[in-house]
């Protein structure tokens, strides 16, 4: 892999993490001493994707903003990697009028037609829609690709299987991505399915299935590259599972008492690991690392400031946008 | 806009009228396509897509596997990319297997996106009982869809409206749930009302969604209803005209939007209101209409409101029981007579 491509993956992951850390800071800033989920600058549930950056960075490196991405209730890493406007996205997370959905959606419901990005708070809900986006692309004869993301817990939901079957049947240009972070909230994957690898499930639909181990961003990049190319060339869908890591809780405020691996988790953080690897290979030096952090910090703080400066939606507009 | 009366017409049954409207829009707009179970060679279980496959081919008339979540979700995705899918959910009773896609996804995307993403699709489905098809194939359930914001709910009662409302639904930038009663389709293999075959205008014919029709004017009592019950109400009105009771019949044609103005206007003239609804009685359309009158001006009423609906039981199989639950002409007649104090 070219050093410049490696640096791009690293930069992308740093930007995502910097964003999540800033959201974490702002989310908790005014929810103490007593944690109140509905209080503060960022109200509501918050699902952060720290640890899962390699999946978004590796997959989205092969996409343009003409391609579609549907993400899950944990959507920020894919939104950022796919190029959703950071300011508008942040304003939406703050529930402000300049947000992607003018404050109607919130962090689980980000919609950006400019990049064909969407996500959903319902498990596996985005999979069928991605098949439909791909159907539209196929009907129009473009070479656009739809990427659908779920967690491993969603692979036990009906919508997952219906969508994969439909896309396989119609040879649609979709890449189905499964983020296996081992946990469906508090339920370990072993307690939700007897299947070792969700990639094996691809066989049931006659499509290729690939599992990437160890949260390896370059392995994701390679596998996604192949899957996206196959989809673009009319070869139909691929099911790509990545064994990744939920570094933090299911949502902010989740003490994770159910989780036996908490002590070893920080050491598995994929970003320092990748940084070390790239330094060893000579693809990164101090200056490049510093530049990555500086540029991410600037973009993120600008976005946070933009969100804070944006107004709350006018209460009188509560009925707007129900109908077109 | 409603049809000009001088427009030439031909006689079609409701199913054929719907198909023609779909075909015309498919000719007009490459983005329109049809998908669902048995919509291809079979032509739709209730003939809602008959002949479309021959005319437009399998790329635009797509049979799907029996996976409503999958194909309704796919229609949603295609709609967000600017296509205009018409997707058939064979019986409305099946919505339970795919309701998440309908009310959490199809109906909410426009709102959640702050108006930035539109979902221009039609979800059409068969409703209604009277055929001993039992509790899982005979419901109307339009009140359920109307209760959940973000989708229009259209329920035609006759061929001309079915065509005009279908055209409007396809052209609408919102998701539209288009519910056709088996008993108004005019199918040869089901008991049909004579009005299920009627004149349909040729050429451009659009019926605006949200405007009720008044198929019969009267001065003594207003019957607000929709779908097959319109025909029952008209039959009863004809019968009662001989007894000196002058019944006005209002055909809602859609319940989202609901033409509250037309209801109020009619009740303010007649002072009496009977609501006939083939959906379950409690927490539904009939209660909503009664509430709107009460909120507007309860003094419009010279007699208590009467409701004729399904009495909160699943639709029974046995003919005698099923017809005891459905809003039959006999029940409608009794309610009207009560309302006018006879």
XYZ file of C-alpha atoms in Angstrom:
666
model
C 0.000 0.000 0.000
C 1.241 3.498 -0.856
C 2.378 5.591 2.092
C 0.043 8.391 1.012
C -2.945 6.021 1.139
C -1.860 4.819 4.545
C -1.600 8.372 5.798
C -5.060 9.114 4.421
C -6.475 6.204 6.410
C -4.649 7.362 9.511
C -5.794 10.975 9.079
C -9.377 9.822 8.613
C -9.304 7.752 11.799
C -7.751 10.605 13.758
C -10.440 12.992 12.527
C -13.184 10.591 13.578
C -11.669 10.021 17.021
C -11.065 13.713 17.556
C -14.686 14.365 16.711
C -15.953 11.666 19.053
C -13.779 12.913 21.888
C -15.114 16.408 21.402
C -18.700 15.142 21.365
C -17.960 13.147 24.512
C -16.646 16.297 26.200
C -19.607 18.428 25.151
C -22.108 15.704 25.949
C -20.948 15.296 29.526
C -20.019 18.919 30.153
C -23.361 19.911 31.602
C -24.921 16.620 32.604
C -23.291 16.534 36.040
C -23.377 16.204 38.999
C -26.513 14.109 38.415
C -26.477 12.497 34.943
C -29.629 13.593 33.143
C -29.883 12.218 29.636
C -32.226 14.931 28.435
C -30.229 17.839 29.811
C -27.361 19.811 28.403
C -26.103 21.075 25.082
C -26.416 17.625 23.527
C -29.602 15.968 24.798
C -30.664 12.379 24.331
C -28.867 9.103 23.819
C -25.340 9.174 22.455
C -23.703 6.206 20.732
C -20.060 6.829 19.949
C -17.982 4.770 17.565
C -14.523 4.964 19.141
C -12.633 1.817 18.224
C -14.595 1.233 15.014
C -12.768 3.843 12.940
C -10.914 1.259 10.817
C -14.181 0.010 9.325
C -15.415 3.408 8.174
C -12.003 4.607 7.009
C -11.231 1.392 5.132
C -14.599 1.135 3.406
C -15.217 4.785 2.579
C -11.743 5.205 1.054
C -13.231 3.513 -2.029
C -16.333 5.672 -2.274
C -17.195 9.039 -3.719
C -20.053 11.194 -2.526
C -22.105 9.824 -5.449
C -22.129 6.486 -3.655
C -24.660 5.859 -0.906
C -23.939 4.917 2.689
C -26.586 3.881 5.209
C -25.240 3.594 8.702
C -26.634 2.532 12.048
C -27.595 4.253 15.284
C -23.805 4.563 15.775
C -23.239 6.571 12.639
C -20.603 9.274 13.143
C -17.544 7.422 11.888
C -19.233 6.495 8.619
C -20.733 9.937 8.188
C -17.358 11.590 8.611
C -15.476 9.096 6.456
C -18.091 9.488 3.718
C -17.677 13.252 3.705
C -20.858 14.495 5.348
C -20.468 18.177 6.168
C -19.013 18.257 9.670
C -20.570 21.560 10.658
C -24.125 20.606 9.653
C -23.739 17.164 11.194
C -22.543 18.619 14.478
C -25.318 21.166 14.533
C -27.813 18.326 14.066
C -26.293 16.452 16.985
C -26.761 19.611 19.050
C -30.369 19.802 17.800
C -29.871 23.139 16.102
C -31.579 24.778 13.193
C -28.499 24.655 10.954
C -28.237 20.906 11.402
C -28.654 18.375 8.607
C -32.278 17.856 9.615
C -32.821 21.321 11.099
C -32.928 19.696 14.515
C -35.619 17.124 13.655
C -33.371 14.101 13.361
C -30.694 14.008 16.026
C -27.558 11.949 16.106
C -29.215 8.643 15.122
C -31.100 10.159 12.181
C -28.631 11.975 9.973
C -29.677 12.480 6.343
C -27.431 14.149 3.813
C -28.646 13.999 0.223
C -25.404 15.647 -0.972
C -23.477 12.497 -0.070
C -26.396 10.011 -0.196
C -25.789 9.404 3.500
C -28.456 8.180 5.873
C -28.695 6.233 9.089
C -31.361 4.818 11.352
C -32.099 4.205 14.974
C -33.739 0.853 14.212
C -31.611 -2.261 13.985
C -31.177 -3.511 10.396
C -33.625 -0.946 9.025
C -31.132 0.562 6.595
C -30.285 -2.679 4.847
C -33.407 -2.888 2.656
C -33.170 0.805 1.799
C -29.601 0.323 0.637
C -30.805 -2.427 -1.671
C -33.368 0.059 -2.985
C -30.752 2.740 -3.559
C -28.687 0.181 -5.429
C -31.772 -0.762 -7.431
C -32.170 2.876 -8.438
C -28.507 3.032 -9.481
C -28.844 -0.138 -11.518
C -32.020 1.050 -13.217
C -30.306 4.288 -14.181
C -27.219 2.494 -15.411
C -24.802 4.485 -13.273
C -21.812 2.850 -11.606
C -22.822 4.078 -8.157
C -22.606 1.704 -5.230
C -24.662 1.502 -2.038
C -22.969 0.546 1.212
C -25.130 -0.701 4.069
C -23.740 -0.977 7.573
C -25.071 -2.896 10.556
C -23.691 -4.238 13.771
C -23.325 -7.971 14.265
C -26.460 -7.987 16.406
C -28.515 -6.931 13.397
C -27.561 -10.026 11.446
C -30.191 -11.897 13.446
C -32.941 -9.522 12.354
C -35.288 -10.329 9.494
C -34.584 -7.162 7.564
C -30.941 -8.098 7.262
C -31.702 -11.385 5.546
C -34.489 -10.040 3.377
C -32.249 -7.305 2.054
C -29.252 -9.531 1.408
C -31.480 -12.043 -0.365
C -33.094 -9.348 -2.495
C -29.782 -7.754 -3.437
C -28.257 -11.121 -4.261
C -31.319 -12.137 -6.291
C -31.267 -8.926 -8.309
C -27.446 -8.667 -8.437
C -27.541 -5.174 -7.013
C -24.441 -3.027 -6.471
C -24.377 -3.198 -2.681
C -21.654 -3.831 -0.158
C -23.158 -5.125 3.057
C -20.851 -4.286 5.939
C -21.165 -5.871 9.371
C -19.332 -4.271 12.251
C -18.761 -7.063 14.732
C -17.856 -5.274 17.934
C -18.785 -8.370 19.968
C -21.630 -6.692 21.827
C -25.310 -6.099 21.151
C -25.655 -3.575 23.964
C -24.913 -6.052 26.804
C -25.412 -9.345 24.993
C -22.252 -10.980 23.675
C -22.422 -12.265 20.123
C -22.014 -15.831 21.358
C -25.337 -15.482 23.153
C -27.139 -14.232 20.058
C -26.013 -16.548 17.285
C -24.281 -19.919 16.920
C -22.604 -18.727 13.722
C -18.900 -17.999 14.158
C -18.600 -15.603 11.268
C -21.403 -13.664 9.659
C -19.407 -13.827 6.458
C -20.397 -17.507 6.364
C -24.008 -16.408 6.040
C -23.203 -15.047 2.604
C -23.149 -18.630 1.346
C -26.862 -18.848 2.067
C -27.437 -16.172 -0.567
C -24.825 -17.275 -3.064
C -22.670 -14.186 -2.680
C -19.078 -13.723 -1.515
C -18.530 -13.349 2.224
C -15.342 -11.997 3.739
C -14.391 -11.591 7.375
C -11.588 -9.267 8.393
C -10.019 -9.999 11.767
C -8.198 -7.800 14.230
C -9.734 -4.432 13.340
C -7.058 -4.075 10.682
C -7.707 -0.957 8.632
C -5.566 -2.051 5.706
C -7.241 -5.437 5.536
C -10.607 -3.656 5.564
C -9.345 -1.371 2.821
C -8.303 -4.338 0.670
C -11.486 -6.345 1.198
C -13.741 -3.337 0.699
C -11.821 -2.392 -2.428
C -12.583 -5.737 -3.942
C -16.237 -5.637 -2.873
C -16.813 -2.115 -4.181
C -15.116 -2.937 -7.476
C -17.260 -6.047 -7.867
C -20.410 -4.051 -7.181
C -19.435 -1.306 -9.622
C -18.694 -3.855 -12.316
C -22.144 -5.425 -12.005
C -20.962 -8.441 -10.027
C -23.528 -7.988 -7.278
C -23.297 -7.694 -3.523
C -20.676 -8.797 -1.026
C -21.094 -9.408 2.682
C -18.091 -8.001 4.521
C -17.741 -8.512 8.246
C -15.066 -6.735 10.239
C -14.138 -7.832 13.729
C -13.835 -4.459 15.361
C -13.915 -3.001 18.839
C -16.389 -1.023 20.908
C -13.929 1.024 22.904
C -16.569 2.814 24.983
C -20.061 1.959 26.220
C -23.083 1.121 24.095
C -24.263 4.629 24.875
C -22.785 7.357 27.007
C -23.690 6.610 30.592
C -23.355 2.860 30.077
C -21.137 1.622 32.931
C -20.560 -1.667 31.062
C -20.721 -3.780 34.204
C -21.569 -6.742 31.985
C -18.271 -6.591 30.135
C -15.370 -8.813 31.278
C -12.831 -7.440 28.798
C -12.775 -3.823 29.953
C -9.223 -3.917 31.288
C -7.731 -5.128 28.046
C -9.794 -2.906 25.790
C -7.699 0.278 25.860
C -4.623 -1.638 24.719
C -6.534 -2.745 21.637
C -7.206 0.811 20.468
C -6.629 0.600 16.709
C -5.361 4.146 16.237
C -2.158 4.044 18.320
C -1.536 0.577 16.912
C -1.769 1.835 13.346
C 0.334 4.861 14.167
C 3.063 2.608 15.546
C 2.921 0.383 12.483
C 3.178 3.306 10.074
C 6.034 4.876 12.026
C 7.840 1.554 11.877
C 7.280 1.399 8.126
C 8.442 4.980 7.717
C 5.070 6.180 6.408
C 4.496 8.507 9.380
C 6.763 10.783 11.367
C 6.214 13.226 14.226
C 5.381 16.051 11.882
C 2.753 14.029 9.985
C 1.149 12.842 13.202
C 1.076 16.341 14.592
C -0.392 17.673 11.357
C -3.121 15.025 11.418
C -4.114 15.957 14.947
C -3.888 19.684 14.318
C -6.035 19.557 11.206
C -8.602 17.308 12.908
C -8.692 19.521 15.976
C -9.274 22.624 13.864
C -12.077 21.048 11.851
C -13.786 19.635 14.922
C -13.579 22.749 17.051
C -14.877 24.804 14.132
C -17.808 22.405 13.853
C -18.532 22.533 17.585
C -18.422 26.327 17.526
C -20.719 26.354 14.489
C -23.196 24.109 16.274
C -23.156 26.170 19.452
C -23.659 29.381 17.509
C -26.651 27.951 15.659
C -30.070 28.667 17.129
C -32.519 26.186 18.556
C -35.342 25.632 16.058
C -38.284 27.942 16.556
C -40.956 26.155 18.611
C -43.570 27.515 16.216
C -42.106 25.379 13.453
C -42.843 22.089 15.224
C -45.287 20.917 12.549
C -42.965 21.649 9.627
C -41.596 18.925 7.359
C -44.121 16.216 8.208
C -45.183 16.453 4.574
C -43.370 17.698 1.501
C -58.355 19.538 -9.594
C -61.476 17.490 -10.244
C -62.600 16.231 -13.563
C -64.460 18.442 -15.957
C -67.839 16.894 -16.644
C -67.517 17.300 -20.412
C -64.423 15.085 -20.492
C -65.103 11.872 -22.452
C -65.346 8.739 -20.354
C -65.410 4.981 -20.708
C -66.760 2.360 -18.341
C -64.150 0.512 -16.352
C -64.085 -1.435 -13.169
C -61.994 0.002 -10.346
C -59.122 -2.449 -10.840
C -58.820 -1.605 -14.503
C -59.038 2.100 -13.746
C -56.151 1.818 -11.299
C -54.049 -0.136 -13.766
C -54.656 2.435 -16.466
C -53.618 5.254 -14.184
C -50.431 3.411 -13.262
C -49.685 2.636 -16.907
C -50.209 6.243 -17.947
C -47.818 7.465 -15.265
C -45.273 4.790 -16.212
C -45.422 6.044 -19.794
C -45.051 9.620 -18.619
C -42.227 9.152 -16.130
C -39.380 6.624 -16.362
C -38.927 6.856 -12.601
C -42.217 5.086 -11.953
C -41.981 1.341 -11.490
C -43.985 -1.359 -9.741
C -42.827 -4.029 -7.357
C -44.440 -6.459 -4.987
C -45.734 -9.979 -4.632
C -47.405 -11.431 -7.729
C -47.596 -8.090 -9.491
C -46.040 -9.550 -12.659
C -47.502 -12.457 -14.597
C -50.350 -12.854 -12.120
C -51.233 -9.191 -12.439
C -51.852 -8.580 -8.759
C -54.006 -10.821 -6.617
C -56.809 -8.236 -6.891
C -55.914 -7.265 -10.471
C -54.227 -4.017 -9.493
C -51.376 -4.575 -11.969
C -52.981 -6.707 -14.698
C -51.251 -6.355 -18.043
C -48.456 -4.103 -16.825
C -45.791 -6.787 -17.184
C -46.640 -7.355 -20.854
C -46.574 -3.656 -21.486
C -43.496 -2.603 -19.515
C -41.426 -5.732 -18.973
C -39.858 -7.262 -15.879
C -37.461 -4.347 -15.298
C -40.357 -2.061 -14.433
C -42.865 -4.558 -13.083
C -40.913 -6.578 -10.589
C -42.132 -9.651 -8.772
C -40.512 -9.855 -5.363
C -39.888 -12.617 -2.892
C -42.291 -12.825 0.035
C -40.279 -10.416 2.139
C -42.244 -7.278 2.767
C -39.601 -5.646 4.945
C -37.086 -6.197 2.185
C -39.037 -4.947 -0.789
C -40.896 -2.115 0.900
C -37.561 -1.000 2.332
C -36.071 -1.245 -1.145
C -38.860 0.938 -2.501
C -38.038 3.493 0.185
C -34.363 3.490 -0.778
C -35.212 3.877 -4.453
C -37.614 6.714 -3.636
C -34.956 8.598 -1.670
C -32.826 8.415 -4.810
C -35.556 10.131 -6.799
C -37.459 7.192 -8.269
C -41.231 6.824 -7.829
C -41.906 3.234 -6.877
C -45.372 1.778 -6.497
C -45.096 -1.107 -4.119
C -47.915 -3.524 -3.370
C -48.419 -4.965 0.060
C -50.845 -7.705 -0.930
C -53.240 -7.507 2.046
C -53.062 -4.676 4.558
C -53.311 -7.361 7.234
C -49.682 -8.246 6.447
C -48.313 -4.874 7.502
C -47.266 -6.306 10.839
C -44.298 -8.005 9.217
C -43.015 -4.751 7.738
C -44.520 -1.939 9.803
C -41.132 -0.663 10.894
C -40.252 0.155 7.318
C -43.591 1.899 6.866
C -43.982 4.092 9.923
C -40.422 4.456 11.201
C -38.719 4.813 7.871
C -40.971 5.675 4.928
C -43.098 8.104 6.920
C -40.347 9.795 8.948
C -37.435 10.382 6.591
C -38.755 13.669 5.232
C -39.281 14.995 8.730
C -36.033 13.721 10.190
C -34.118 15.214 7.302
C -35.680 18.625 7.898
C -37.342 18.423 4.497
C -34.126 17.612 2.645
C -35.040 14.081 1.585
C -38.328 13.219 -0.099
C -39.894 9.773 -0.279
C -42.203 9.867 -3.311
C -43.714 6.400 -3.282
C -47.080 4.698 -3.298
C -47.753 1.761 -1.027
C -50.925 0.129 -2.305
C -52.770 -2.571 -0.473
C -56.071 -4.437 -0.434
C -58.432 -3.953 2.494
C -61.827 -5.050 3.671
C -63.991 -8.026 4.496
C -67.120 -9.774 3.395
C -65.555 -12.850 1.812
C -65.070 -15.196 4.760
C -61.357 -14.643 4.471
C -61.025 -14.585 8.231
C -59.361 -12.362 10.793
C -55.980 -12.096 9.039
C -57.195 -11.191 5.536
C -60.233 -8.941 6.045
C -59.208 -5.867 8.007
C -59.199 -2.245 6.900
C -56.750 -0.758 9.415
C -56.629 2.636 7.741
C -56.997 4.280 11.091
C -53.687 2.749 12.145
C -51.837 4.337 9.245
C -53.685 7.619 9.654
C -52.688 7.730 13.310
C -48.994 7.687 12.467
C -47.783 10.971 10.968
C -45.926 11.366 7.713
C -47.885 9.395 5.131
C -51.015 10.258 3.218
C -53.804 7.692 3.400
C -56.048 7.412 0.350
C -59.124 5.179 0.132
C -61.121 5.420 -3.121
C -64.636 4.055 -3.504
C -65.162 4.054 -7.275
C -63.323 3.661 -10.594
C -63.000 7.341 -11.497
C -61.657 8.274 -8.070
C -59.358 5.260 -8.003
C -57.778 6.403 -11.259
C -57.608 10.080 -10.353
C -56.329 9.484 -6.859
C -53.755 6.951 -8.076
C -52.405 9.507 -10.523
C -52.244 12.098 -7.762
C -50.569 9.593 -5.434
C -47.865 8.707 -7.943
C -47.140 12.386 -8.592
C -47.157 13.275 -4.897
C -43.764 13.920 -3.307
C -44.932 12.232 -0.108
C -45.370 8.574 0.698
C -48.991 7.690 -0.020
C -50.722 4.604 1.336
C -53.341 3.708 -1.269
C -55.954 1.329 0.149
C -58.387 -0.334 -2.210
C -61.310 -2.357 -0.899
C -61.716 -5.737 -2.580
C -65.434 -5.042 -2.782
C -65.026 -1.927 -4.930
C -62.583 -3.423 -7.429
C -65.329 -4.896 -9.596
C -63.678 -8.275 -9.880
C -65.647 -11.050 -11.558
C -64.887 -13.543 -8.769
C -66.078 -11.425 -5.846
C -69.492 -10.098 -4.985
C -69.509 -6.597 -6.307
C -71.478 -3.443 -5.984
C -72.850 -2.116 -9.284
C -70.929 1.126 -8.751
C -67.619 -0.750 -8.899
C -67.938 -0.399 -12.659
C -68.411 3.146 -13.841
C -67.348 6.010 -16.065
C -63.668 6.986 -15.961
C -62.491 10.094 -17.812
C -60.048 9.615 -20.641
C -56.969 11.824 -20.786
C -55.562 13.818 -17.891
C -57.555 12.955 -14.780
C -56.255 13.870 -11.356
C -58.303 13.868 -8.168
C -56.742 16.052 -5.524
C -55.884 14.145 -2.365
C -57.678 15.617 0.644
C -60.987 16.662 -0.896
C -64.104 14.744 0.040
C -66.836 14.132 -2.510
C -70.570 14.376 -1.989
C -72.071 11.602 -4.115
C -75.514 12.394 -2.725
C -76.803 15.657 -1.292
C -79.455 15.668 1.392
C -80.840 17.861 4.156
C -81.804 15.583 7.085
C -78.637 13.736 8.047
C -74.991 13.495 6.981
C -73.406 10.091 6.533
C -69.634 10.447 6.535
C -67.949 7.377 5.171
C -65.455 5.943 2.695
C -64.654 2.974 0.491
C -67.230 0.171 0.169
C -69.403 1.721 2.869
C -70.088 4.642 0.509
C -72.029 2.246 -1.692
C -73.930 0.798 1.226
C -74.767 4.316 2.407
C -75.968 5.333 -1.051
C -78.133 2.231 -1.292
C -79.662 2.952 2.101
C -80.154 6.617 1.184
C -82.070 5.599 -1.951
C -84.245 3.333 0.134
C -84.934 5.959 2.800
C -85.735 8.635 0.256
C -89.015 6.776 -0.245
C -89.722 7.176 3.477
C -89.094 10.888 3.386
C -85.607 10.855 4.916
C -83.193 12.985 2.907
C -79.674 11.589 3.439
C -76.452 13.342 2.439
C -73.504 11.008 1.795
C -69.965 12.253 2.091
C -67.184 10.119 0.581
C -63.976 11.079 2.352
C -61.686 9.640 -0.380
C -58.675 10.196 1.878
C -58.277 10.280 5.629
C -54.851 11.916 5.594
C -55.463 14.672 4.806
C -58.994 14.586 6.201
C -61.445 17.069 4.687
C -62.701 18.403 8.011
C -64.148 21.454 6.325
C -66.481 19.385 4.146
C -67.673 17.419 7.175
C -68.373 20.554 9.186
C -70.080 22.212 6.247
C -72.395 19.261 5.735
C -73.209 18.743 9.417
C -73.874 22.437 9.841
C -76.660 22.057 7.269
C -78.116 18.714 8.383
C -77.452 18.884 12.137
C -77.142 15.118 12.286
C -74.134 12.883 11.779
C -73.728 9.164 11.170
C -70.189 7.890 10.695
C -69.749 4.600 8.885
C -66.324 3.020 9.102
C -65.291 -0.543 8.222
C -62.294 -0.219 10.555
C -62.426 -1.034 14.270
C -64.577 1.399 16.226
C -62.436 2.345 19.210
C -59.646 4.902 18.912
C -60.160 5.245 15.188
C -61.592 7.321 12.341
C -65.128 7.519 13.688
C -63.930 8.862 17.040
C -61.650 11.341 15.303
C -64.460 12.755 13.181
C -66.744 13.021 16.196
C -63.990 14.829 18.096
C -63.413 17.302 15.299
C -67.083 18.234 15.261
C -67.086 18.554 19.042
C -63.949 20.730 18.981
C -65.332 22.905 16.232
C -68.839 23.479 17.538
C -70.882 20.812 19.319
C -73.983 22.942 18.924
C -74.064 22.025 15.226
C -75.606 18.742 16.296
C -79.341 18.388 16.827
C -78.980 14.702 17.732
C -76.235 12.524 19.164
C -73.637 11.212 16.715
C -74.144 7.604 15.628
C -71.265 5.332 14.711
C -71.433 2.213 12.579
C -68.075 0.451 12.697
C -66.537 -2.921 13.445
C -67.315 -3.499 17.118
C -63.723 -4.107 18.221
C -63.636 -7.785 17.351
C -61.339 -9.500 14.859
C -63.236 -10.156 11.627
C -64.919 -13.564 12.060
C -64.822 -16.301 9.431
C -68.392 -17.611 9.603
C -70.687 -15.652 7.274
C -73.311 -14.888 9.890
C -70.733 -13.628 12.343
C -68.752 -11.665 9.780
C -71.823 -9.785 8.620
C -72.737 -9.101 12.229
C -69.405 -7.292 12.586
C -69.292 -5.427 9.267
C -71.105 -2.111 8.686
C -73.914 -3.605 6.636
C -76.702 -1.613 4.981
C -79.072 -2.824 7.714
C -76.877 -1.388 10.470
C -76.383 1.839 8.551
C -80.140 2.177 8.037
C -80.829 1.625 11.708
C -78.269 4.261 12.697
C -79.702 6.818 10.294
C -83.213 6.230 11.579
C -82.005 6.651 15.156
C -80.224 9.867 14.224
C -83.329 11.353 12.649
C -85.520 10.127 15.497
C -87.576 7.577 13.588
